[in-house]
Tab-separated table of C-alpha atoms in Angstrom:
chain	number	residue	atom	x	y	z
A	247	UNK	CA	157.819	126.601	-196.259
A	248	UNK	CA	161.160	124.821	-195.987
A	249	UNK	CA	163.099	125.898	-192.895
A	250	UNK	CA	166.742	125.364	-191.995
A	251	UNK	CA	168.463	126.172	-188.711
A	252	UNK	CA	172.061	127.324	-188.850
A	253	UNK	CA	174.522	127.659	-186.003
A	254	UNK	CA	178.168	127.731	-185.005
A	255	UNK	CA	180.151	128.173	-181.815
A	256	UNK	CA	183.681	127.495	-183.027
A	257	UNK	CA	185.922	129.416	-185.381
A	258	UNK	CA	186.226	127.810	-188.779
A	259	UNK	CA	189.904	128.345	-189.544
A	260	UNK	CA	190.143	130.241	-192.818
A	261	UNK	CA	186.410	130.975	-192.677
A	262	UNK	CA	186.684	133.166	-189.563
A	263	UNK	CA	184.538	133.239	-186.461
A	264	UNK	CA	181.152	131.576	-185.956
A	265	UNK	CA	179.132	134.311	-187.676
A	266	UNK	CA	181.416	134.337	-190.716
A	267	UNK	CA	181.181	130.542	-190.861
A	268	UNK	CA	177.378	130.767	-190.919
A	269	UNK	CA	177.399	133.476	-193.595
A	270	UNK	CA	179.730	131.402	-195.784
A	271	UNK	CA	177.522	128.343	-195.265
A	272	UNK	CA	174.539	130.337	-196.562
A	273	UNK	CA	176.518	131.242	-199.684
A	274	UNK	CA	177.343	127.573	-200.190
A	275	UNK	CA	173.671	126.645	-199.852
A	276	UNK	CA	172.924	129.034	-202.717
A	277	UNK	CA	175.668	127.453	-204.856
A	278	UNK	CA	174.175	124.027	-204.105
A	279	UNK	CA	170.805	124.903	-205.610
A	280	UNK	CA	169.132	126.003	-202.384
A	281	UNK	CA	167.774	129.558	-202.632
A	282	UNK	CA	167.569	131.447	-199.347
A	283	UNK	CA	164.284	133.362	-199.507
A	284	UNK	CA	164.302	134.812	-195.966
A	285	UNK	CA	166.718	134.954	-193.033
A	286	UNK	CA	166.242	135.837	-189.394
A	287	UNK	CA	168.480	138.148	-187.463
A	288	UNK	CA	171.570	136.545	-185.996
A	289	UNK	CA	171.078	135.423	-182.416
A	290	UNK	CA	173.633	134.840	-179.689
A	291	UNK	CA	172.544	131.742	-177.787
A	292	UNK	CA	173.708	129.670	-174.845
A	293	UNK	CA	174.537	126.013	-175.500
A	294	UNK	CA	171.742	123.497	-174.916
A	295	UNK	CA	172.116	121.679	-172.633
A	296	UNK	CA	173.960	124.246	-170.524
A	297	UNK	CA	177.697	123.618	-170.627
A	298	UNK	CA	181.043	125.412	-170.540
A	299	UNK	CA	181.359	125.497	-174.329
A	300	UNK	CA	181.237	128.866	-176.152
A	301	UNK	CA	177.909	130.502	-176.970
A	302	UNK	CA	176.492	129.985	-180.458
A	303	UNK	CA	175.541	132.235	-183.325
A	304	UNK	CA	172.194	131.011	-184.696
A	305	UNK	CA	169.670	131.934	-187.372
A	306	UNK	CA	166.801	130.341	-189.271
A	307	UNK	CA	166.388	130.594	-193.022
A	308	UNK	CA	163.486	129.837	-195.307
A	309	UNK	CA	164.591	128.260	-198.563
A	310	UNK	CA	163.304	127.143	-201.936
A	311	UNK	CA	164.783	124.081	-203.632
A	312	UNK	CA	163.920	121.282	-206.011
A	313	UNK	CA	165.625	118.832	-203.633
A	314	UNK	CA	163.387	116.550	-201.627
A	315	UNK	CA	163.830	116.235	-197.850
A	316	UNK	CA	166.473	113.470	-198.024
A	317	UNK	CA	168.415	115.232	-200.773
A	318	UNK	CA	168.309	118.515	-198.894
A	319	UNK	CA	169.531	116.888	-195.689
A	320	UNK	CA	172.337	115.257	-197.660
A	321	UNK	CA	173.306	118.698	-199.034
A	322	UNK	CA	173.304	120.162	-195.501
A	323	UNK	CA	175.586	117.370	-194.272
A	324	UNK	CA	177.873	117.867	-197.285
A	325	UNK	CA	178.271	121.557	-196.464
A	326	UNK	CA	178.917	120.776	-192.788
A	327	UNK	CA	181.663	118.363	-193.868
A	328	UNK	CA	183.267	121.090	-196.005
A	329	UNK	CA	183.703	123.055	-192.783
A	330	UNK	CA	185.242	120.081	-191.005
A	331	UNK	CA	182.184	118.928	-189.067
A	332	UNK	CA	182.518	115.376	-187.814
A	333	UNK	CA	179.573	114.058	-185.810
A	334	UNK	CA	180.993	112.336	-182.731
A	335	UNK	CA	179.061	113.427	-179.650
A	336	UNK	CA	175.552	114.872	-179.444
A	337	UNK	CA	175.429	118.561	-178.414
A	338	UNK	CA	179.179	119.036	-178.785
A	339	UNK	CA	180.784	122.337	-179.776
A	340	UNK	CA	180.864	122.598	-183.566
A	341	UNK	CA	182.109	124.781	-186.341
A	342	UNK	CA	178.813	124.423	-188.251
A	343	UNK	CA	175.393	122.935	-187.618
A	344	UNK	CA	172.738	122.886	-190.330
A	345	UNK	CA	169.385	121.378	-189.339
A	346	UNK	CA	166.421	120.662	-191.563
A	347	UNK	CA	163.678	122.021	-189.307
A	348	UNK	CA	160.581	121.679	-191.477
A	349	UNK	CA	159.740	120.813	-195.055
A	350	UNK	CA	156.397	122.429	-195.725
A	351	UNK	CA	153.676	120.654	-193.797
A	352	UNK	CA	155.370	117.274	-194.095
A	353	UNK	CA	155.208	115.108	-190.977
A	354	UNK	CA	157.518	112.104	-191.034
A	355	UNK	CA	158.764	109.791	-188.293
A	356	UNK	CA	160.743	106.597	-188.299
A	357	UNK	CA	163.662	105.348	-190.356
A	358	UNK	CA	162.249	106.207	-193.814
A	359	UNK	CA	164.112	109.493	-194.117
A	360	UNK	CA	164.660	112.663	-192.182
A	361	UNK	CA	162.281	113.057	-189.262
A	362	UNK	CA	160.070	116.067	-189.936
A	363	UNK	CA	159.548	118.468	-188.438
A	364	UNK	CA	162.829	118.329	-186.503
A	365	UNK	CA	162.005	116.324	-183.364
A	366	UNK	CA	163.384	118.884	-180.876
A	367	UNK	CA	162.677	122.215	-182.543
A	368	UNK	CA	159.803	122.952	-180.141
A	369	UNK	CA	162.215	122.723	-177.172
A	370	UNK	CA	164.828	125.190	-178.438
A	371	UNK	CA	164.849	128.947	-178.058
A	372	UNK	CA	167.732	129.108	-180.553
A	373	UNK	CA	165.310	127.778	-183.183
A	374	UNK	CA	161.951	129.284	-182.189
A	375	UNK	CA	163.071	132.889	-181.644
A	376	UNK	CA	164.819	133.203	-185.032
A	377	UNK	CA	161.927	131.310	-186.644
A	378	UNK	CA	159.585	134.037	-185.402
A	379	UNK	CA	161.612	136.563	-187.460
A	380	UNK	CA	161.152	134.511	-190.634
A	381	UNK	CA	157.618	133.155	-190.244
A	382	UNK	CA	155.698	134.673	-187.316
A	383	UNK	CA	152.500	132.847	-188.279
A	384	UNK	CA	154.151	129.409	-188.515
A	385	UNK	CA	152.383	126.431	-186.947
A	386	UNK	CA	153.970	123.148	-185.976
A	387	UNK	CA	152.949	120.726	-188.745
A	388	UNK	CA	152.381	117.772	-186.392
A	389	UNK	CA	150.573	119.499	-183.525
A	390	UNK	CA	149.097	122.611	-185.137
A	391	UNK	CA	150.443	124.718	-182.248
A	392	UNK	CA	151.310	128.322	-182.974
A	393	UNK	CA	154.853	129.555	-182.755
A	394	UNK	CA	153.893	131.863	-179.882
A	395	UNK	CA	152.452	128.939	-177.903
A	396	UNK	CA	155.651	126.953	-178.452
A	397	UNK	CA	157.787	129.916	-177.339
A	398	UNK	CA	155.660	130.358	-174.214
A	399	UNK	CA	156.318	126.708	-173.271
A	400	UNK	CA	160.078	126.755	-173.752
A	401	UNK	CA	162.010	125.104	-170.933
A	402	UNK	CA	163.647	127.646	-168.610
A	403	UNK	CA	167.289	128.592	-168.767
A	404	UNK	CA	167.725	129.016	-172.521
A	405	UNK	CA	169.449	132.318	-173.151
A	406	UNK	CA	168.924	133.723	-176.645
A	407	UNK	CA	169.280	137.346	-177.681
A	408	UNK	CA	169.600	139.208	-180.966
A	409	UNK	CA	173.296	139.590	-181.807
A	410	UNK	CA	172.755	143.029	-183.354
A	411	UNK	CA	170.494	145.888	-182.308
A	412	UNK	CA	167.198	146.025	-184.223
C-alpha cells in the first residue's frame, strides 16, 4: 500500500482555504497518474511542534501508481510548487504539504532516495489517526508495530479531531 499524507494550514489564493487546497491537490494527483484508491476523513490538527500558526487540515490517502518512490516524491513536490510551496524552514506554516509516508513494505534509509517509511510518521497524530481510517490493520514496515500500538505511544499534546461529524 502506497500512502501519502496531505495537509494545509494557509489559504491558497485562488484555490480557497486549506481544505479546498487539499481537495484540489488530490485532483492534481489524479491528473499526474496517481490514482487515489482510499481517503481518510479530514482532520483538524494542531501544528507540531506547538506554535501560534493556524491549525491544519490533514488527511491520508492510499494511492496506486506506476511511479517508483523517487518519481512519486518528485510528483508530490511538483504539485506543492504549483500551490506556491517554497521549503524554507522546517515545520513552517504552508499552503500545501504532501508527504510520501510509505511505499508498500519498502524500508529505505540514507541518501539513495526518499527515506521510507517517512522517518517521523510514528510520532504524529495528524498522520496516524487519518491512517487508521484508510488502513486500520497497517503495520510499520521497519518495526512491525501495529497502528494501534503507534497511536498509543504518541507524544502528548497533539490535538487532532475529525473535521466533520461521522
